[in-house]
Structure formats: C-alpha cells, structure tokens
Amino acid sequence: LNIQEGKITSFIGPNGAGKSTLLSIMSRLLKRDSGEVLLDGKDILDWDNKELAKKIAILRQSNNINIRLTIRELVSFGRFPHSQGNLKEEDYKYIDEAIDYMQLKEFEDRKLDSLSGGQRQRAWIAMSLTQDTDILLLDEPTTYLDLAYQIEILELLKDLNKKTKKTIVIVIHELNQAARYADNLVCMKNGKIYSKGKVHDIFNETMLKDVFGIDSIVI
C-alpha cells in the first residue's frame, strides 16, 4: 500500500476489518507483526521519536476523555515536539493559526468539557495541526457527532488539504462521506486490503456486496 502524497485517503471497511490497527501501525503506536512501514524511504522503526512527531500527527478515537483544559491549553500541546514545553513566539504563531483555522477563537479560553462534541473535536484537530506535520492521520474524527458537525469537520479537512497539500489519512465509517471527501480509498476486509485506488475505480456494487453485504450505491 502506498499513500499518495498531498491527497486525502480514506480507510473504509466493516467493524473489525483492521482500519484503526493499520493506522496505528503506520504511526508506530502499535507494534507490527511483520512487514515494514517506510516514511521517506526509511523504516519507521528507525526514526527518532522527536523527528517522527514532526512528520506525523495522529488523532486517535480515544480522545474523548474529560480533562480540565482550555482549548488553548490543549492546542499548545501540539507544539511539544518542537518546543519541548518551552513555547516561543513561533510556537504561539502556530497555535493562533490552528485555533483560527478551526474556528475556535471565541471559545479558546473555555474548558473542553463545556463544549459541544463538534467544538471539542475541532480542538483536538487544532492540536494536531500545531505539530506542523506533513502527514495527518485521523481515526474516525466524525464518530459520535451529529451530521452537521460531521460535514463541518470534513469540509475543514478538505479545505486544509487544498491549501496546505498535507497528506491526510482518515478512517471513516460513513461510505458516502468517504466517497465525497477522499481522493483515494483503501477498502479493508478481515484484516486485509480488499481493494485500493481512486474513489470511482473501487466504489462499486461488487465491493459493497462483498465487503458490506449491501446492494445499493449512493454517492
């Protein structure tokens, strides 16, 4: 599997297909059993932790913990690989830009647990953006959100990709959203890659029937 640079790739498949596992292996959060993961031609296991954190940012599913932080405090954590906790003027620039981009300026001093689900998710994504990485990995960033918030998050990510050319990989369950917002799809089934490629090359009735057990297709 090659992830196309500067594009949005969505991992799709039923529950238990291995989407989140693959994403975690790609980011070195989970130990692989075999094979290799190459980043810029170098095995990901050979990367220094600090340098890897400057290349890849990952937002996991388990970010919905209750912590008593303001949005600004949370977003500031994204600069740790660069600042090691000693924030400088350049760090504050990235923090401010991420907060503004995710439309959180008016809420930046509010605690996370006082926000709506959509606002809270935007704060976590803003934290990832402050890492200033080339690659952004997102594990089901729209799960548990109302439809309006789901679309809002995906529109922001699509706009981010167009403006910055970041490589974005998203694990997503909603097939129509995957087809609409991704450039490429990776379809997984039973821990293996079933198919991969451009959306309209693999999003078809055969795939939907074989992988998801459904007969209709809506894009």
Tab-separated table of N, CA and C in Angstrom, residues 49-171:
chain	number	residue	atom	x	y	z
A	49	ASN	N	12.043	9.513	17.906
A	49	ASN	CA	10.693	9.885	18.345
A	49	ASN	C	10.368	11.350	18.063
A	50	LYS	N	11.291	12.214	18.394
A	50	LYS	CA	11.058	13.653	18.229
A	50	LYS	C	10.912	14.007	16.758
A	51	GLU	N	11.765	13.428	15.921
A	51	GLU	CA	11.714	13.735	14.494
A	51	GLU	C	10.457	13.142	13.843
A	52	LEU	N	10.048	11.968	14.301
A	52	LEU	CA	8.835	11.356	13.765
A	52	LEU	C	7.614	12.209	14.095
A	53	ALA	N	7.600	12.785	15.299
A	53	ALA	CA	6.481	13.628	15.722
A	53	ALA	C	6.418	14.930	14.927
A	54	LYS	N	7.488	15.262	14.231
A	54	LYS	CA	7.482	16.432	13.357
A	54	LYS	C	7.011	16.077	11.953
A	55	LYS	N	6.904	14.785	11.674
A	55	LYS	CA	6.475	14.321	10.356
A	55	LYS	C	5.027	13.831	10.348
A	56	ILE	N	4.610	13.162	11.452
A	56	ILE	CA	3.284	12.547	11.507
A	56	ILE	C	2.549	13.007	12.762
A	57	ALA	N	1.319	13.460	12.590
A	57	ALA	CA	0.416	13.732	13.713
A	57	ALA	C	-0.748	12.760	13.605
A	58	ILE	N	-1.143	12.178	14.728
A	58	ILE	CA	-2.266	11.231	14.713
A	58	ILE	C	-3.286	11.628	15.755
A	59	LEU	N	-4.539	11.545	15.358
A	59	LEU	CA	-5.656	11.777	16.268
A	59	LEU	C	-6.410	10.471	16.398
A	60	ARG	N	-6.390	9.899	17.593
A	60	ARG	CA	-6.989	8.595	17.821
A	60	ARG	C	-8.445	8.723	18.244
A	61	GLN	N	-9.151	7.597	18.222
A	61	GLN	CA	-10.554	7.576	18.640
A	61	GLN	C	-10.712	7.938	20.105
A	62	SER	N	-9.765	7.545	20.924
A	62	SER	CA	-9.897	7.668	22.383
A	62	SER	C	-9.508	9.046	22.882
A	63	ASN	N	-9.921	10.084	22.166
A	63	ASN	CA	-9.579	11.427	22.608
A	63	ASN	C	-10.715	12.102	23.366
A	64	ASN	N	-11.799	11.357	23.596
A	64	ASN	CA	-12.970	11.950	24.237
A	64	ASN	C	-12.913	11.813	25.759
A	65	ILE	N	-11.711	11.938	26.305
A	65	ILE	CA	-11.546	11.881	27.757
A	65	ILE	C	-11.848	13.254	28.356
A	66	ASN	N	-12.289	13.254	29.579
A	66	ASN	CA	-12.602	14.506	30.253
A	66	ASN	C	-11.356	15.036	30.953
A	67	ILE	N	-10.780	16.081	30.397
A	67	ILE	CA	-9.630	16.716	31.028
A	67	ILE	C	-9.926	18.193	31.192
A	68	ARG	N	-9.508	18.739	32.307
A	68	ARG	CA	-9.833	20.123	32.638
A	68	ARG	C	-8.815	21.071	32.019
A	69	LEU	N	-8.894	21.186	30.704
A	69	LEU	CA	-8.025	22.088	29.967
A	69	LEU	C	-8.872	23.030	29.132
A	70	THR	N	-8.344	24.215	28.893
A	70	THR	CA	-8.980	25.091	27.925
A	70	THR	C	-8.554	24.655	26.520
A	71	ILE	N	-9.289	25.134	25.529
A	71	ILE	CA	-8.918	24.836	24.147
A	71	ILE	C	-7.484	25.275	23.883
A	72	ARG	N	-7.133	26.468	24.309
A	72	ARG	CA	-5.787	26.984	24.034
A	72	ARG	C	-4.713	26.124	24.699
A	73	GLU	N	-4.976	25.662	25.907
A	73	GLU	CA	-4.002	24.795	26.587
A	73	GLU	C	-3.830	23.481	25.841
A	74	LEU	N	-4.939	22.898	25.394
A	74	LEU	CA	-4.864	21.648	24.653
A	74	LEU	C	-4.092	21.827	23.350
A	75	VAL	N	-4.453	22.856	22.590
A	75	VAL	CA	-3.816	23.082	21.294
A	75	VAL	C	-2.316	23.318	21.463
A	76	SER	N	-1.925	23.948	22.552
A	76	SER	CA	-0.499	24.226	22.797
A	76	SER	C	0.326	22.952	22.902
A	77	PHE	N	-0.295	21.860	23.346
A	77	PHE	CA	0.442	20.596	23.476
A	77	PHE	C	0.979	20.105	22.127
A	78	GLY	N	0.328	20.517	21.048
A	78	GLY	CA	0.784	20.096	19.738
A	78	GLY	C	2.171	20.600	19.377
A	79	ARG	N	2.640	21.622	20.057
A	79	ARG	CA	3.962	22.181	19.759
A	79	ARG	C	5.084	21.496	20.537
A	80	PHE	N	4.746	20.514	21.366
A	80	PHE	CA	5.766	19.904	22.222
A	80	PHE	C	6.954	19.320	21.440
A	81	PRO	N	6.737	18.620	20.300
A	81	PRO	CA	7.893	18.081	19.576
A	81	PRO	C	8.879	19.157	19.132
A	82	HIS	N	8.379	20.379	18.973
A	82	HIS	CA	9.239	21.472	18.515
A	82	HIS	C	9.804	22.283	19.681
A	83	SER	N	8.987	22.489	20.717
A	83	SER	CA	9.368	23.397	21.809
A	83	SER	C	9.852	22.691	23.060
A	84	GLN	N	9.538	21.373	23.185
A	84	GLN	CA	9.828	20.624	24.408
A	84	GLN	C	9.266	21.312	25.650
A	85	GLY	N	8.145	22.001	25.477
A	85	GLY	CA	7.471	22.633	26.607
A	85	GLY	C	7.844	24.079	26.829
A	86	ASN	N	8.838	24.588	26.106
A	86	ASN	CA	9.254	25.982	26.243
A	86	ASN	C	8.765	26.766	25.017
A	87	LEU	N	7.541	27.235	25.105
A	87	LEU	CA	6.912	27.887	23.965
A	87	LEU	C	7.581	29.221	23.643
A	88	LYS	N	7.816	29.429	22.350
A	88	LYS	CA	8.411	30.664	21.864
A	88	LYS	C	7.441	31.362	20.921
A	89	GLU	N	7.864	32.509	20.407
A	89	GLU	CA	6.986	33.306	19.553
A	89	GLU	C	6.494	32.508	18.346
A	90	GLU	N	7.382	31.725	17.731
A	90	GLU	CA	6.989	30.928	16.581
A	90	GLU	C	5.924	29.905	16.952
A	91	ASP	N	6.048	29.315	18.148
A	91	ASP	CA	5.056	28.334	18.603
A	91	ASP	C	3.685	28.980	18.756
A	92	TYR	N	3.664	30.168	19.343
A	92	TYR	CA	2.380	30.857	19.525
A	92	TYR	C	1.731	31.185	18.178
A	93	LYS	N	2.546	31.419	17.166
A	93	LYS	CA	2.014	31.700	15.835
A	93	LYS	C	1.247	30.481	15.313
A	94	TYR	N	1.848	29.302	15.457
A	94	TYR	CA	1.178	28.080	15.007
A	94	TYR	C	-0.080	27.811	15.823
A	95	ILE	N	-0.019	28.067	17.119
A	95	ILE	CA	-1.183	27.855	17.986
A	95	ILE	C	-2.335	28.758	17.564
A	96	ASP	N	-2.027	30.041	17.360
A	96	ASP	CA	-3.065	31.003	16.962
A	96	ASP	C	-3.654	30.644	15.599
A	97	GLU	N	-2.790	30.237	14.668
A	97	GLU	CA	-3.269	29.892	13.326
A	97	GLU	C	-4.196	28.676	13.357
A	98	ALA	N	-3.841	27.672	14.161
A	98	ALA	CA	-4.665	26.473	14.247
A	98	ALA	C	-6.019	26.775	14.884
A	99	ILE	N	-6.012	27.583	15.935
A	99	ILE	CA	-7.265	27.961	16.600
A	99	ILE	C	-8.156	28.749	15.647
A	100	ASP	N	-7.558	29.674	14.915
A	100	ASP	CA	-8.333	30.464	13.960
A	100	ASP	C	-8.873	29.583	12.840
A	101	TYR	N	-8.023	28.702	12.321
A	101	TYR	CA	-8.439	27.882	11.191
A	101	TYR	C	-9.606	26.973	11.558
A	102	MET	N	-9.571	26.425	12.761
A	102	MET	CA	-10.649	25.542	13.198
A	102	MET	C	-11.823	26.295	13.813
A	103	GLN	N	-11.812	27.624	13.647
A	103	GLN	CA	-12.932	28.479	14.047
A	103	GLN	C	-13.255	28.358	15.537
A	104	LEU	N	-12.200	28.474	16.332
A	104	LEU	CA	-12.344	28.286	17.775
A	104	LEU	C	-11.930	29.518	18.589
A	105	LYS	N	-11.639	30.629	17.928
A	105	LYS	CA	-11.094	31.793	18.629
A	105	LYS	C	-11.997	32.246	19.764
A	106	GLU	N	-13.290	32.299	19.538
A	106	GLU	CA	-14.197	32.811	20.571
A	106	GLU	C	-14.354	31.845	21.744
A	107	PHE	N	-13.897	30.595	21.558
A	107	PHE	CA	-14.035	29.598	22.633
A	107	PHE	C	-12.689	29.234	23.274
A	108	GLU	N	-11.581	29.861	22.861
A	108	GLU	CA	-10.258	29.351	23.212
A	108	GLU	C	-9.980	29.294	24.718
A	109	ASP	N	-10.694	30.080	25.514
A	109	ASP	CA	-10.465	30.070	26.956
A	109	ASP	C	-11.490	29.227	27.712
A	110	ARG	N	-12.358	28.540	26.977
A	110	ARG	CA	-13.335	27.674	27.629
A	110	ARG	C	-12.768	26.279	27.838
A	111	LYS	N	-13.237	25.622	28.902
A	111	LYS	CA	-12.800	24.258	29.189
A	111	LYS	C	-13.414	23.287	28.176
A	112	LEU	N	-12.667	22.237	27.879
A	112	LEU	CA	-13.125	21.266	26.895
A	112	LEU	C	-14.457	20.641	27.268
A	113	ASP	N	-14.641	20.370	28.559
A	113	ASP	CA	-15.861	19.673	28.974
A	113	ASP	C	-17.099	20.572	28.941
A	114	SER	N	-16.923	21.847	28.588
A	114	SER	CA	-18.072	22.741	28.468
A	114	SER	C	-18.490	22.942	27.015
A	115	LEU	N	-17.805	22.257	26.095
A	115	LEU	CA	-18.030	22.457	24.674
A	115	LEU	C	-18.950	21.390	24.088
A	116	SER	N	-19.487	21.681	22.917
A	116	SER	CA	-20.244	20.671	22.188
A	116	SER	C	-19.280	19.646	21.612
A	117	GLY	N	-19.806	18.519	21.158
A	117	GLY	CA	-18.961	17.484	20.579
A	117	GLY	C	-18.175	17.976	19.381
A	118	GLY	N	-18.831	18.767	18.518
A	118	GLY	CA	-18.157	19.283	17.339
A	118	GLY	C	-17.050	20.259	17.679
A	119	GLN	N	-17.297	21.138	18.645
A	119	GLN	CA	-16.276	22.088	19.071
A	119	GLN	C	-15.081	21.365	19.693
A	120	ARG	N	-15.382	20.357	20.496
A	120	ARG	CA	-14.313	19.598	21.152
A	120	ARG	C	-13.453	18.867	20.125
A	121	GLN	N	-14.093	18.288	19.113
A	121	GLN	CA	-13.340	17.573	18.087
A	121	GLN	C	-12.478	18.537	17.274
A	122	ARG	N	-13.001	19.723	17.006
A	122	ARG	CA	-12.200	20.723	16.294
A	122	ARG	C	-10.979	21.131	17.106
A	123	ALA	N	-11.130	21.158	18.432
A	123	ALA	CA	-9.990	21.498	19.291
A	123	ALA	C	-8.897	20.437	19.199
A	124	TRP	N	-9.296	19.165	19.189
A	124	TRP	CA	-8.308	18.086	19.075
A	124	TRP	C	-7.607	18.130	17.717
A	125	ILE	N	-8.352	18.428	16.674
A	125	ILE	CA	-7.736	18.532	15.352
A	125	ILE	C	-6.789	19.728	15.313
A	126	ALA	N	-7.182	20.829	15.946
A	126	ALA	CA	-6.308	22.001	16.010
A	126	ALA	C	-4.986	21.659	16.704
A	127	MET	N	-5.068	20.846	17.757
A	127	MET	CA	-3.839	20.413	18.434
A	127	MET	C	-2.936	19.658	17.468
A	128	SER	N	-3.534	18.788	16.657
A	128	SER	CA	-2.751	18.034	15.677
A	128	SER	C	-2.125	18.969	14.634
A	129	LEU	N	-2.866	20.005	14.252
A	129	LEU	CA	-2.352	20.932	13.240
A	129	LEU	C	-1.144	21.716	13.743
A	130	THR	N	-1.098	21.997	15.033
A	130	THR	CA	0.027	22.785	15.554
A	130	THR	C	1.341	22.008	15.516
A	131	GLN	N	1.278	20.701	15.330
A	131	GLN	CA	2.515	19.935	15.174
A	131	GLN	C	3.232	20.281	13.876
A	132	ASP	N	2.483	20.883	12.948
A	132	ASP	CA	3.063	21.303	11.664
A	132	ASP	C	3.721	20.125	10.962
A	133	THR	N	2.979	19.037	10.812
A	133	THR	CA	3.492	17.839	10.158
A	133	THR	C	3.036	17.788	8.703
A	134	ASP	N	3.745	16.998	7.909
A	134	ASP	CA	3.347	16.786	6.518
A	134	ASP	C	2.189	15.801	6.412
A	135	ILE	N	2.072	14.932	7.431
A	135	ILE	CA	1.098	13.841	7.384
A	135	ILE	C	0.176	13.932	8.597
A	136	LEU	N	-1.127	13.813	8.342
A	136	LEU	CA	-2.126	13.867	9.403
A	136	LEU	C	-2.970	12.599	9.331
A	137	LEU	N	-2.946	11.807	10.405
A	137	LEU	CA	-3.710	10.562	10.482
A	137	LEU	C	-4.869	10.759	11.456
A	138	LEU	N	-6.074	10.478	11.007
A	138	LEU	CA	-7.276	10.721	11.806
A	138	LEU	C	-8.107	9.458	11.886
A	139	ASP	N	-8.304	8.965	13.102
A	139	ASP	CA	-9.053	7.733	13.310
A	139	ASP	C	-10.488	8.066	13.695
A	140	GLU	N	-11.387	7.970	12.716
A	140	GLU	CA	-12.814	8.235	12.905
A	140	GLU	C	-13.074	9.596	13.563
A	141	PRO	N	-12.623	10.676	12.936
A	141	PRO	CA	-12.763	12.005	13.549
A	141	PRO	C	-14.194	12.505	13.645
A	142	THR	N	-15.143	11.861	12.948
A	142	THR	CA	-16.534	12.330	12.984
A	142	THR	C	-17.460	11.409	13.777
A	143	THR	N	-16.908	10.360	14.390
A	143	THR	CA	-17.726	9.437	15.164
A	143	THR	C	-18.395	10.150	16.340
A	144	TYR	N	-19.632	9.820	16.607
A	144	TYR	CA	-20.442	10.352	17.707
A	144	TYR	C	-20.876	11.805	17.487
A	145	LEU	N	-20.613	12.360	16.300
A	145	LEU	CA	-21.028	13.730	16.034
A	145	LEU	C	-22.323	13.733	15.221
A	146	ASP	N	-23.120	14.777	15.439
A	146	ASP	CA	-24.313	14.964	14.603
A	146	ASP	C	-23.878	15.197	13.163
A	147	LEU	N	-24.788	14.950	12.221
A	147	LEU	CA	-24.456	15.039	10.807
A	147	LEU	C	-23.874	16.406	10.437
A	148	ALA	N	-24.446	17.472	10.976
A	148	ALA	CA	-23.964	18.815	10.635
A	148	ALA	C	-22.508	18.989	11.055
A	149	TYR	N	-22.162	18.474	12.242
A	149	TYR	CA	-20.780	18.559	12.719
A	149	TYR	C	-19.859	17.669	11.889
A	150	GLN	N	-20.357	16.496	11.476
A	150	GLN	CA	-19.554	15.613	10.625
A	150	GLN	C	-19.150	16.328	9.340
A	151	ILE	N	-20.128	16.943	8.689
A	151	ILE	CA	-19.863	17.655	7.431
A	151	ILE	C	-18.919	18.827	7.675
A	152	GLU	N	-19.126	19.530	8.770
A	152	GLU	CA	-18.268	20.679	9.103
A	152	GLU	C	-16.812	20.259	9.236
A	153	ILE	N	-16.568	19.162	9.959
A	153	ILE	CA	-15.199	18.669	10.150
A	153	ILE	C	-14.584	18.257	8.821
A	154	LEU	N	-15.327	17.519	8.012
A	154	LEU	CA	-14.799	17.027	6.744
A	154	LEU	C	-14.558	18.157	5.754
A	155	GLU	N	-15.406	19.167	5.758
A	155	GLU	CA	-15.192	20.320	4.894
A	155	GLU	C	-13.918	21.064	5.291
A	156	LEU	N	-13.686	21.202	6.587
A	156	LEU	CA	-12.469	21.863	7.062
A	156	LEU	C	-11.224	21.077	6.656
A	157	LEU	N	-11.295	19.749	6.752
A	157	LEU	CA	-10.154	18.918	6.375
A	157	LEU	C	-9.901	18.984	4.869
A	158	LYS	N	-10.972	19.004	4.089
A	158	LYS	CA	-10.823	19.114	2.632
A	158	LYS	C	-10.184	20.447	2.266
A	159	ASP	N	-10.621	21.508	2.909
A	159	ASP	CA	-10.057	22.829	2.664
A	159	ASP	C	-8.592	22.876	3.089
A	160	LEU	N	-8.296	22.256	4.229
A	160	LEU	CA	-6.909	22.197	4.719
A	160	LEU	C	-6.010	21.493	3.715
A	161	ASN	N	-6.487	20.393	3.172
A	161	ASN	CA	-5.716	19.643	2.189
A	161	ASN	C	-5.438	20.481	0.939
A	162	LYS	N	-6.438	21.206	0.478
A	162	LYS	CA	-6.271	22.028	-0.715
A	162	LYS	C	-5.274	23.156	-0.483
A	163	LYS	N	-5.334	23.766	0.711
A	163	LYS	CA	-4.494	24.927	0.988
A	163	LYS	C	-3.057	24.555	1.339
A	164	THR	N	-2.857	23.440	2.037
A	164	THR	CA	-1.529	23.109	2.550
A	164	THR	C	-0.885	21.922	1.873
A	165	LYS	N	-1.677	21.132	1.122
A	165	LYS	CA	-1.185	19.909	0.480
A	165	LYS	C	-0.690	18.878	1.488
A	166	LYS	N	-1.218	18.940	2.716
A	166	LYS	CA	-0.899	17.902	3.688
A	166	LYS	C	-1.457	16.566	3.214
A	167	THR	N	-0.739	15.501	3.514
A	167	THR	CA	-1.236	14.147	3.275
A	167	THR	C	-2.142	13.780	4.443
A	168	ILE	N	-3.400	13.504	4.159
A	168	ILE	CA	-4.378	13.223	5.214
A	168	ILE	C	-4.942	11.822	5.018
A	169	VAL	N	-4.888	11.025	6.065
A	169	VAL	CA	-5.461	9.680	6.044
A	169	VAL	C	-6.562	9.621	7.097
A	170	ILE	N	-7.759	9.218	6.687
A	170	ILE	CA	-8.915	9.212	7.579
A	170	ILE	C	-9.543	7.822	7.619
A	171	VAL	N	-9.714	7.288	8.812
A	171	VAL	CA	-10.559	6.109	8.997
A	171	VAL	C	-11.984	6.618	9.156
